[in-house]
mmCIF file of C-alpha atoms in Angstrom:
data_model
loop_
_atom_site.group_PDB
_atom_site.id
_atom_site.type_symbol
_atom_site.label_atom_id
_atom_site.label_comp_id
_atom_site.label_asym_id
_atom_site.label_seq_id
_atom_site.Cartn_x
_atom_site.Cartn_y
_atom_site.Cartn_z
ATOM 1 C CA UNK A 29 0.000 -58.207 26.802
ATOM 2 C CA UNK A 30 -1.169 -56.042 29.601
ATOM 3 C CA UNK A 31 0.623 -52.789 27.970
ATOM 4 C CA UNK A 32 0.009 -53.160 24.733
ATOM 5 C CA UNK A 33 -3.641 -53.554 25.308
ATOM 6 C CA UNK A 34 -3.343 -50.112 27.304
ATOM 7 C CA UNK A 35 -1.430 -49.225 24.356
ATOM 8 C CA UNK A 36 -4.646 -50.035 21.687
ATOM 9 C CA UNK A 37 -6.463 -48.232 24.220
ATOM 10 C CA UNK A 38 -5.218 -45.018 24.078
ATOM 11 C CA UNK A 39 -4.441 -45.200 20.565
ATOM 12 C CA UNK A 40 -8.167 -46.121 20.351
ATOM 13 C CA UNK A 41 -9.028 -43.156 22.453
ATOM 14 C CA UNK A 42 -6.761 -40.719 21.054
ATOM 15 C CA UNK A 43 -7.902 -41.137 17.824
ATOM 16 C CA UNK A 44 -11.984 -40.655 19.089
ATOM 17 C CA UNK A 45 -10.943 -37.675 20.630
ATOM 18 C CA UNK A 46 -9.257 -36.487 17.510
ATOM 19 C CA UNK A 47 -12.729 -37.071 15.478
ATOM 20 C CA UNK A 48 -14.947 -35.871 18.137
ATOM 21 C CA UNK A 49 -12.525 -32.373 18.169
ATOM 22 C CA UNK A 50 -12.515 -32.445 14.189
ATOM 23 C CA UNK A 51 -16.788 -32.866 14.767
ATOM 24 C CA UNK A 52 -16.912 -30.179 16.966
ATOM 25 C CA UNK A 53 -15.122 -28.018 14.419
ATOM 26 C CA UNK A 54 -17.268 -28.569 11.871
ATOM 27 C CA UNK A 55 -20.394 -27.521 13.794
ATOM 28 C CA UNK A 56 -18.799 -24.779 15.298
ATOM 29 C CA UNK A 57 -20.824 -21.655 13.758
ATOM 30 C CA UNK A 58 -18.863 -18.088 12.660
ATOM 31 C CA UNK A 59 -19.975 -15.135 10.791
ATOM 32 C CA UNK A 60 -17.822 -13.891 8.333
ATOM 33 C CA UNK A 61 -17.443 -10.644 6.224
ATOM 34 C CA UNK A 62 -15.551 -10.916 3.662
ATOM 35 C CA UNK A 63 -14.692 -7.189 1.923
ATOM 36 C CA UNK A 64 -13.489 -5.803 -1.382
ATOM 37 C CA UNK A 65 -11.443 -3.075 -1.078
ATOM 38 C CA UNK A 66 -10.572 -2.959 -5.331
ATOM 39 C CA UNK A 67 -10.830 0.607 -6.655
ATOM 40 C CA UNK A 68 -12.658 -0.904 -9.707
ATOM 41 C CA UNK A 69 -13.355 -4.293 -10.304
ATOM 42 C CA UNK A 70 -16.104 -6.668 -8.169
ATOM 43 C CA UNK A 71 -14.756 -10.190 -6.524
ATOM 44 C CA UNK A 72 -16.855 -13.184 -7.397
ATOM 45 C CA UNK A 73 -16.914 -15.124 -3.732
ATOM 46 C CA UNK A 74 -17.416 -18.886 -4.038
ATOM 47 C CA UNK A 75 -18.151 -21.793 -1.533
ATOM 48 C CA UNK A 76 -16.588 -24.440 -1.956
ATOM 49 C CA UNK A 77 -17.530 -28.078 -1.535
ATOM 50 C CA UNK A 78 -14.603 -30.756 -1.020
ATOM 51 C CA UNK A 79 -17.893 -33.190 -0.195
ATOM 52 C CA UNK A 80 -18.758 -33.265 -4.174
ATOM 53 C CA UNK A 81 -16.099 -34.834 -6.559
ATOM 54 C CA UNK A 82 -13.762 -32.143 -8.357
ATOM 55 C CA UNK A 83 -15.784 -32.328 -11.719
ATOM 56 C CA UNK A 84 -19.564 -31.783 -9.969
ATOM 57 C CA UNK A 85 -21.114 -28.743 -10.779
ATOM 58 C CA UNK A 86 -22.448 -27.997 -7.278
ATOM 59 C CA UNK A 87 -19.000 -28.434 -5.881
ATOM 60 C CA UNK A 88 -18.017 -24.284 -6.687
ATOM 61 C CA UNK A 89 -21.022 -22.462 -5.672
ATOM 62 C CA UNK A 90 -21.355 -18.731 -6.391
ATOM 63 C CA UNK A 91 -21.942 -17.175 -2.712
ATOM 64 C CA UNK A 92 -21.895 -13.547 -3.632
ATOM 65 C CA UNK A 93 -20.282 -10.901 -5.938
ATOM 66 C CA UNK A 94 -19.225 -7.947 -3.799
ATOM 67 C CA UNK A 95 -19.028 -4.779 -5.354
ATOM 68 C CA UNK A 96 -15.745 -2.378 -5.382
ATOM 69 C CA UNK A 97 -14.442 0.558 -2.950
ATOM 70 C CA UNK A 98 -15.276 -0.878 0.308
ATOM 71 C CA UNK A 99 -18.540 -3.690 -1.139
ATOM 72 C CA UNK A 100 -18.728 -6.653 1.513
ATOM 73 C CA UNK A 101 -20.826 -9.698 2.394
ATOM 74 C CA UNK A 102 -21.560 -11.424 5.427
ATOM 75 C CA UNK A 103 -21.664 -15.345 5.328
ATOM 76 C CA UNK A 104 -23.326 -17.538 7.938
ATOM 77 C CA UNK A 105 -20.778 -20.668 7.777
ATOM 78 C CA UNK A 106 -18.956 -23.046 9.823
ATOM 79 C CA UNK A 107 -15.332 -23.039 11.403
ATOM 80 C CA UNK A 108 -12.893 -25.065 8.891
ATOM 81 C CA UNK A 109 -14.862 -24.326 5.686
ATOM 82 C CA UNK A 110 -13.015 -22.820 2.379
ATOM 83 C CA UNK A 111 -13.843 -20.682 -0.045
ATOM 84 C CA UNK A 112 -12.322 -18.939 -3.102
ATOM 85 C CA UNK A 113 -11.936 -16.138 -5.355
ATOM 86 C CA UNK A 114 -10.405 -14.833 -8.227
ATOM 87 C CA UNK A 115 -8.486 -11.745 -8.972
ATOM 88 C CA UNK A 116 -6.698 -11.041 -12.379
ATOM 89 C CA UNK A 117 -7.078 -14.593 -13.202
ATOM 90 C CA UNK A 118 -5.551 -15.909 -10.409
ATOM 91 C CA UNK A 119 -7.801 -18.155 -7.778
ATOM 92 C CA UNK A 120 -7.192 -17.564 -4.196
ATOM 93 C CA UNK A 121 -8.402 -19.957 -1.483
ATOM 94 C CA UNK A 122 -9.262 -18.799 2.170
ATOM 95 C CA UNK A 123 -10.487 -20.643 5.179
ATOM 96 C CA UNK A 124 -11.484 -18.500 7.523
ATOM 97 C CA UNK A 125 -9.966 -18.746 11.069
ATOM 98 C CA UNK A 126 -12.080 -18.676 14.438
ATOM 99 C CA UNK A 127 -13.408 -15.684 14.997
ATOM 100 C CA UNK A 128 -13.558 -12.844 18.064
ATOM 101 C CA UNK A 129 -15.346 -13.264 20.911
ATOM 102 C CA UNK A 130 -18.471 -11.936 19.187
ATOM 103 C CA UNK A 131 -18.273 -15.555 16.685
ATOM 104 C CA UNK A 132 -17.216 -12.968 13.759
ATOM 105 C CA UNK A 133 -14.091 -12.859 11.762
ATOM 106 C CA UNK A 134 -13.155 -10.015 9.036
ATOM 107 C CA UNK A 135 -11.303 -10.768 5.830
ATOM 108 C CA UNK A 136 -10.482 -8.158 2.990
ATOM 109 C CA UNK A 137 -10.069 -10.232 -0.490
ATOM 110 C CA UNK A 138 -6.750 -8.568 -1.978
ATOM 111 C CA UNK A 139 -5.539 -11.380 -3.840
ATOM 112 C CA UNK A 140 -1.625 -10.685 -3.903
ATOM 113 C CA UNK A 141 -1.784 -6.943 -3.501
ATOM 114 C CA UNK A 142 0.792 -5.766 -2.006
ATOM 115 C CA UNK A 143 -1.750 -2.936 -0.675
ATOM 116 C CA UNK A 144 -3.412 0.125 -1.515
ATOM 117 C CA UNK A 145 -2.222 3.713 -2.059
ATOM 118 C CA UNK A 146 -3.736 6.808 -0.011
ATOM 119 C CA UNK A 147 -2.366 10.363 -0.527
ATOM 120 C CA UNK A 148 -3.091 12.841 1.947
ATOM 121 C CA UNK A 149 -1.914 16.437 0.795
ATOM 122 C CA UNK A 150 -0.691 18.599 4.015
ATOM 123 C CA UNK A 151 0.403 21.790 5.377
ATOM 124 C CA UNK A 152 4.309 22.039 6.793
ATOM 125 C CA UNK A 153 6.704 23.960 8.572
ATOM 126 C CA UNK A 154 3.178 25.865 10.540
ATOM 127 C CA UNK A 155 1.352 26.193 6.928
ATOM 128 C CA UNK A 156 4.302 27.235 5.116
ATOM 129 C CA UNK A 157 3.979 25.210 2.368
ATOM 130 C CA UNK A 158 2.220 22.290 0.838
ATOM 131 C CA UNK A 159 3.756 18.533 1.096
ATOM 132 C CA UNK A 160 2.000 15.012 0.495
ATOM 133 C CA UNK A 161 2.398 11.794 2.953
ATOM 134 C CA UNK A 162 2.025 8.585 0.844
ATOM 135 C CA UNK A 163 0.491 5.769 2.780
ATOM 136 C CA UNK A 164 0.510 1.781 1.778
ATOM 137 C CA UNK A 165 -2.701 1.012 3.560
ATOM 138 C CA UNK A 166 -2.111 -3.678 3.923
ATOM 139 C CA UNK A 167 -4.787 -5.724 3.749
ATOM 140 C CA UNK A 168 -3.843 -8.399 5.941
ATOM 141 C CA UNK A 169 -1.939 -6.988 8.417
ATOM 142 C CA UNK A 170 -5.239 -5.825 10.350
ATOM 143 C CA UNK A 171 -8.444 -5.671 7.747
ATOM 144 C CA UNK A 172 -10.777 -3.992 10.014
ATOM 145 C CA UNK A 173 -8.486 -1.127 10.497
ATOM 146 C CA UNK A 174 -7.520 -1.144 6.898
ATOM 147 C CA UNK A 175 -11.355 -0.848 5.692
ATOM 148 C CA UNK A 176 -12.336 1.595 8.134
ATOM 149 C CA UNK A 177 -9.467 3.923 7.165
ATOM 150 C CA UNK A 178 -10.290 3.535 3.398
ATOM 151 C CA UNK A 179 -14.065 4.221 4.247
ATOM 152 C CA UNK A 180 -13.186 7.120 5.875
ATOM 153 C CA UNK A 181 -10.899 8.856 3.791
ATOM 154 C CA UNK A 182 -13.190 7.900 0.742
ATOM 155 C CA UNK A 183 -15.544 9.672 3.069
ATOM 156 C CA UNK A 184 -13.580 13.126 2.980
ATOM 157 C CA UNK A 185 -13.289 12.580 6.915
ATOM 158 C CA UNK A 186 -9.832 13.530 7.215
ATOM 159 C CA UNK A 187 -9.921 16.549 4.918
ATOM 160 C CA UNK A 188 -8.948 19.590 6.761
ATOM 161 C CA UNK A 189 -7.863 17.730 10.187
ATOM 162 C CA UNK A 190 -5.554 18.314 12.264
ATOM 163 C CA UNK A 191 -2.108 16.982 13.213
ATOM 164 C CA UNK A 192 -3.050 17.948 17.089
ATOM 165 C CA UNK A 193 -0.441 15.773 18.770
ATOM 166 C CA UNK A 194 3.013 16.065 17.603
ATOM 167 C CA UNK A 195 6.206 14.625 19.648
ATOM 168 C CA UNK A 196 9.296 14.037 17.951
ATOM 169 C CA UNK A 197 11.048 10.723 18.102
ATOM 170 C CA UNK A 198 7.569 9.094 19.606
ATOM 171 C CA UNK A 199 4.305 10.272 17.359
ATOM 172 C CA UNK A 200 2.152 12.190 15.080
ATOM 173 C CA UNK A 201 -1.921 11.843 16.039
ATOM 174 C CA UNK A 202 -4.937 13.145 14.028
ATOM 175 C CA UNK A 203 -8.108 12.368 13.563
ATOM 176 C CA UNK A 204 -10.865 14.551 14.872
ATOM 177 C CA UNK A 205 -12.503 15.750 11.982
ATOM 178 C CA UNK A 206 -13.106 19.135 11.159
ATOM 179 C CA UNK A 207 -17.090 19.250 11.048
ATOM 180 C CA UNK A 208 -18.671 19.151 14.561
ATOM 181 C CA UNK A 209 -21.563 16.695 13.456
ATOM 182 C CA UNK A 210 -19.163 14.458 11.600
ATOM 183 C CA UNK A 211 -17.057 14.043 14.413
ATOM 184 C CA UNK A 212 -19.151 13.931 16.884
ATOM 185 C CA UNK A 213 -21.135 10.621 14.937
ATOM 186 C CA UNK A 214 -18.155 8.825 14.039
ATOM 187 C CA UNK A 215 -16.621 8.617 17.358
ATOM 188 C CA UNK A 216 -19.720 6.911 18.430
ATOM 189 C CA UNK A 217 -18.915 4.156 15.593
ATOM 190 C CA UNK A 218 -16.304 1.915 17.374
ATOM 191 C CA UNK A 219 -14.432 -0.621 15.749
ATOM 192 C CA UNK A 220 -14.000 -4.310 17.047
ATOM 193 C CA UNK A 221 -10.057 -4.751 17.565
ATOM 194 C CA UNK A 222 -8.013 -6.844 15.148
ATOM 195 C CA UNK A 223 -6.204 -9.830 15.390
ATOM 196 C CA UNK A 224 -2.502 -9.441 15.954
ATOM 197 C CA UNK A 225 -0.424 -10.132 13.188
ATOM 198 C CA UNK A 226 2.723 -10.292 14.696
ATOM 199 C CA UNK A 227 4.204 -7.158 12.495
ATOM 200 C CA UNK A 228 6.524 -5.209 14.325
ATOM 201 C CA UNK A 229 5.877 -0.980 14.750
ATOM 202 C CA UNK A 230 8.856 1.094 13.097
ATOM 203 C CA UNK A 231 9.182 4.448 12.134
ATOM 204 C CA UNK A 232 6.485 5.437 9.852
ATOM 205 C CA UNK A 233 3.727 2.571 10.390
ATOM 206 C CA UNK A 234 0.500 3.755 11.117
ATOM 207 C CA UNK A 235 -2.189 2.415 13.430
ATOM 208 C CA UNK A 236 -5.445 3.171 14.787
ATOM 209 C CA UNK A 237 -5.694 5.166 18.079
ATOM 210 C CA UNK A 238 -7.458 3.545 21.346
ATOM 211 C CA UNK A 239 -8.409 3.747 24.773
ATOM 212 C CA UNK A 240 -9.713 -0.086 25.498
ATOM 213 C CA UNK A 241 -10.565 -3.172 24.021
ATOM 214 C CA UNK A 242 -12.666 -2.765 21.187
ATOM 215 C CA UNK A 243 -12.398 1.119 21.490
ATOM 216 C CA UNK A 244 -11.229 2.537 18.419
ATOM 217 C CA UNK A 245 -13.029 5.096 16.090
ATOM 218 C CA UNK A 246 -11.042 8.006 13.943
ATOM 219 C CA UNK A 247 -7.579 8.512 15.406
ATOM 220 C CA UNK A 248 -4.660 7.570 13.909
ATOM 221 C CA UNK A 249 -1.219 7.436 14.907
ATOM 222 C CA UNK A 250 2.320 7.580 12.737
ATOM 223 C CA UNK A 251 5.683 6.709 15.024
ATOM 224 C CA UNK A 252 8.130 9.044 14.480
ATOM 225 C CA UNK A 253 11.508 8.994 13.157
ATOM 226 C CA UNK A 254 13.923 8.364 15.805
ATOM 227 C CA UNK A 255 11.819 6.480 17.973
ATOM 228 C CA UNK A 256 13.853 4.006 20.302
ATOM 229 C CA UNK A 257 14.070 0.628 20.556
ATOM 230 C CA UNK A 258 12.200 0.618 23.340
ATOM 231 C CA UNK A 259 9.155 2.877 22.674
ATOM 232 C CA UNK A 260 8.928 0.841 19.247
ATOM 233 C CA UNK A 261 8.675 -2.332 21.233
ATOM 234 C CA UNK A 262 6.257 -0.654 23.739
ATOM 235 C CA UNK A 263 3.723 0.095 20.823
ATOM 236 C CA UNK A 264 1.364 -3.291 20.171
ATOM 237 C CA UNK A 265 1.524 -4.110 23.610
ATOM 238 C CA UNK A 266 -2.299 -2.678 23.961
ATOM 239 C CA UNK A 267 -4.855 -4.941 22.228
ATOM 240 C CA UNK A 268 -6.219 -1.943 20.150
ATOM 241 C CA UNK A 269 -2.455 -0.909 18.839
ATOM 242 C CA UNK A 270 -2.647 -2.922 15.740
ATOM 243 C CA UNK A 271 -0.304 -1.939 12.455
ATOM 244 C CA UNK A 272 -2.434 -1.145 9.189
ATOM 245 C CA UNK A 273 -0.332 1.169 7.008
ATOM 246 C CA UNK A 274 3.004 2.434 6.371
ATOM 247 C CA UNK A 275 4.737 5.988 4.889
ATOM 248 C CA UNK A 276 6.156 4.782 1.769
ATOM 249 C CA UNK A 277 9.458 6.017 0.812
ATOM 250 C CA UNK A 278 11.857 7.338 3.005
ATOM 251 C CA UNK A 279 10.432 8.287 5.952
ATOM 252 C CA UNK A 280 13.013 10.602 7.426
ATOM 253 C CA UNK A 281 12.720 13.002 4.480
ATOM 254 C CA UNK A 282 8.984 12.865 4.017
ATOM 255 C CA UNK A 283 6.529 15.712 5.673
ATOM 256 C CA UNK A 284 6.418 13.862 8.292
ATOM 257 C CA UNK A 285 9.098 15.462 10.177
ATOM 258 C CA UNK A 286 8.280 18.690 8.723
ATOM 259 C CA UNK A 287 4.896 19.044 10.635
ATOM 260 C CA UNK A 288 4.710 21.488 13.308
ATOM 261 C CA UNK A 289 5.764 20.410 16.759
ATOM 262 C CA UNK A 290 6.023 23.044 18.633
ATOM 263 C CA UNK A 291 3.322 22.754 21.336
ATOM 264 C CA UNK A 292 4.770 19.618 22.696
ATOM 265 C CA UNK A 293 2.506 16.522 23.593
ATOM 266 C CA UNK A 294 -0.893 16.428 25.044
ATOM 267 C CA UNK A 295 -2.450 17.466 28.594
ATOM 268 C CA UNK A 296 -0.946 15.968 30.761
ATOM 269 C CA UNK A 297 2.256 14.994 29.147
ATOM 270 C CA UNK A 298 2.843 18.281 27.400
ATOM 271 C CA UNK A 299 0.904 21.687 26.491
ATOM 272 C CA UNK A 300 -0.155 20.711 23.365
ATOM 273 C CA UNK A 301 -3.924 20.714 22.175
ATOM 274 C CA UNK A 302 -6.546 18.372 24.141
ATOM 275 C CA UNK A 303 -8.531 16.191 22.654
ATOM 276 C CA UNK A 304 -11.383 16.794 24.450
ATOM 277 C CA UNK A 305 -11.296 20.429 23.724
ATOM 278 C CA UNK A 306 -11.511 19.767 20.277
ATOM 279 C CA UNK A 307 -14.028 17.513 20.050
ATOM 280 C CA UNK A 308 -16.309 20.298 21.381
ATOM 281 C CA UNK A 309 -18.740 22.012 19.486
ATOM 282 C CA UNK A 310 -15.830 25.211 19.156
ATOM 283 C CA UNK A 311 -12.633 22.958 18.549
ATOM 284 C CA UNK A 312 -11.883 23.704 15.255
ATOM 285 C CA UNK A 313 -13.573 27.424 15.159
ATOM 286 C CA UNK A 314 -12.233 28.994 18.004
ATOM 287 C CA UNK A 315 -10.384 26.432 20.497
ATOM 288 C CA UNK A 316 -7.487 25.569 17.941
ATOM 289 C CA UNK A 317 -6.764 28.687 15.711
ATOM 290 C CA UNK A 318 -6.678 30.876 19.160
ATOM 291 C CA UNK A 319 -4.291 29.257 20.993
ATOM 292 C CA UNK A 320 -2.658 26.727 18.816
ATOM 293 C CA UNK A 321 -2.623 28.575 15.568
ATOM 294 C CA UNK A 322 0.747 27.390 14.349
ATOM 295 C CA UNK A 323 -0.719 23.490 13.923
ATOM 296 C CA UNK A 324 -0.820 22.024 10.839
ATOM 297 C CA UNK A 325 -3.282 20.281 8.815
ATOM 298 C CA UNK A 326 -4.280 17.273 6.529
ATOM 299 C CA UNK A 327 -6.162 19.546 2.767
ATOM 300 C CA UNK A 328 -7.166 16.306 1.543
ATOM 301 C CA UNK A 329 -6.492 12.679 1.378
ATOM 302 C CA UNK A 330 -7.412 10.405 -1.305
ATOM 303 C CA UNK A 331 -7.204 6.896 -2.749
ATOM 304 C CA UNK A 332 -4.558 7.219 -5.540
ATOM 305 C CA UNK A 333 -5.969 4.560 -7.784
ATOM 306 C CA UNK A 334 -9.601 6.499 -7.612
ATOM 307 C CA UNK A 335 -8.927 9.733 -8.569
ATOM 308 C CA UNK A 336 -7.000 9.063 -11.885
ATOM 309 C CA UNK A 337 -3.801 7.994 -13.172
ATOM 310 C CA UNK A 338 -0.498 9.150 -12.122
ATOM 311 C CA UNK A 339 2.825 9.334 -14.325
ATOM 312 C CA UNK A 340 5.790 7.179 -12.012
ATOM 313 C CA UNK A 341 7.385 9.551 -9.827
ATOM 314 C CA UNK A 342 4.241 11.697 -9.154
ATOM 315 C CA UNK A 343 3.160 8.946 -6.471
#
């Protein structure tokens, strides 16, 4: 009699425990901002009420309609609470999941996308010639990298930048723009990191560029073709190193391995071009062309679904 009273007990307690946790949920407050990264249509954002029977009209609430090309809304909700959408006549349902350490998640609404195309038209072989990198920029895999790289290149910021840090089998870097004012605002705009995904680096993904927790601004990096096992598994293992696009197609006969790489990596790994330098008021008039002038450079990137339509095989 003795244990199965203990027995009730615990089952008793267990199951207070479970509704004081599931309580404590509920009331636990998060800031969310939700973002539409659609070249052309707006996303209807709804709240939804599981308190109100399925045929009340209060239980689907219109919360917002976010506009197109980088639109977004910030709700003041709870942990645990869902809310829907609708793309090409499909509903999608999302409960947000705790947030960072600032109480905030991000979340880009991209219905079953698979992601969205960037072109970014460069120089190869030291300015030789003209070639295009075609990027899959994925929504999910790290939506606050994803947005700030559309924002950007819908901005023009990567037109005319260069490829400063070139190593084969390990990386391609850019991302200092060429205007001194632009640059030198933007990399005072830092960007909270994202949540890890679990997706594995390869040749050809792209993330965002770091130097700490929470640090990152402009700078991207592509890994190279022929990057070992080991330097793959080494990238992600910094909190700011977080997968957000890939080269489509196949990467070992894209531009990508046509960009100059002569100058080796950056002080103090290599003589190539440093950062710093070009960050300075002279990087792009007189520090690069003098002594690097065999670098090459991004003309102009672009989101392929804003610019006009292209035949199958052009993208």
């Amino acid at each position: 009699i003795i244990m199965v009273n203990l027995h009730f007990k615990s089952s008793v307690l267990a199951l207070f425990a479970a509704v004081a946790s599931s309580l404590a949920a509920a009331e636990t407050p998060l800031r969310v901002i939700f973002v539409n990264q659609s070249p052309d249509k707006a996303v209807e954002l709804f709240w939804e009420n599981h308190k109100l029977a399925k045929d009340h009209p209060d239980r689907r609430r219109l919360e917002a309609t976010i506009p197109p090309r980088g639109g977004w809304h910030k709700s003041e909700t709870f942990l645990g609470h869902e809310f829907s959408y609708d793309v090409e006549g499909q509903r999608h349902y999302v409960t947000p999941p705790p947030g960072n350490v600032h109480s905030e998640q991000f979340l880009m609404l991209a219905g079953s996308t698979d992601g969205y195309r960037v072109r970014c038209e460069v120089s190869v072989n030291s300015q030789q010639y003209m070639d295009y990198l075609d990027i899959l920029v994925k929504p999910y895999w790290a939506p606050r990298a994803a947005s700030r790289f559309l924002e950007l290149v819908r901005n023009g910021y990567y037109d005319g930048v260069a490829f400063n840090r070139v190593v084969p089998n390990f990386l391609t870097q850019f991302g200092i723009a060429k205007d001194f004012l632009t640059r030198t605002r933007e990399r005072e705009l830092t960007l909270w990191d994202d949540f890890p995904k679990g997706v594995k680096f390869e040749p050809g993904t792209m993330s965002f560029a770091g130097s700490g927790h929470d640090s990152r601004t402009t700078e991207i990096f592509i890994v190279m073709p022929g990057a070992t096992q080991q330097q793959l598994d080494k990238f992600g293992e910094n909190t700011w190193e977080t997968p957000f696009a890939v080269i489509e197609g196949d990467v070992e006969k894209s531009a990508l391995k046509k960009i100059y790489s002569g100058y080796g990596d950056m002080p103090s790994y290599g003589r190539g071009p440093d950062s710093n330098r070009i960050y300075d008021v002279d990087g792009y008039t007189r520090y690069l062309p003098k002594n690097f002038p065999k670098l090459d450079y991004i003309d102009r990137c672009y989101v392929v679904n804003e610019v006009g339509d292209f035949s199958e095989g052009e993208f």
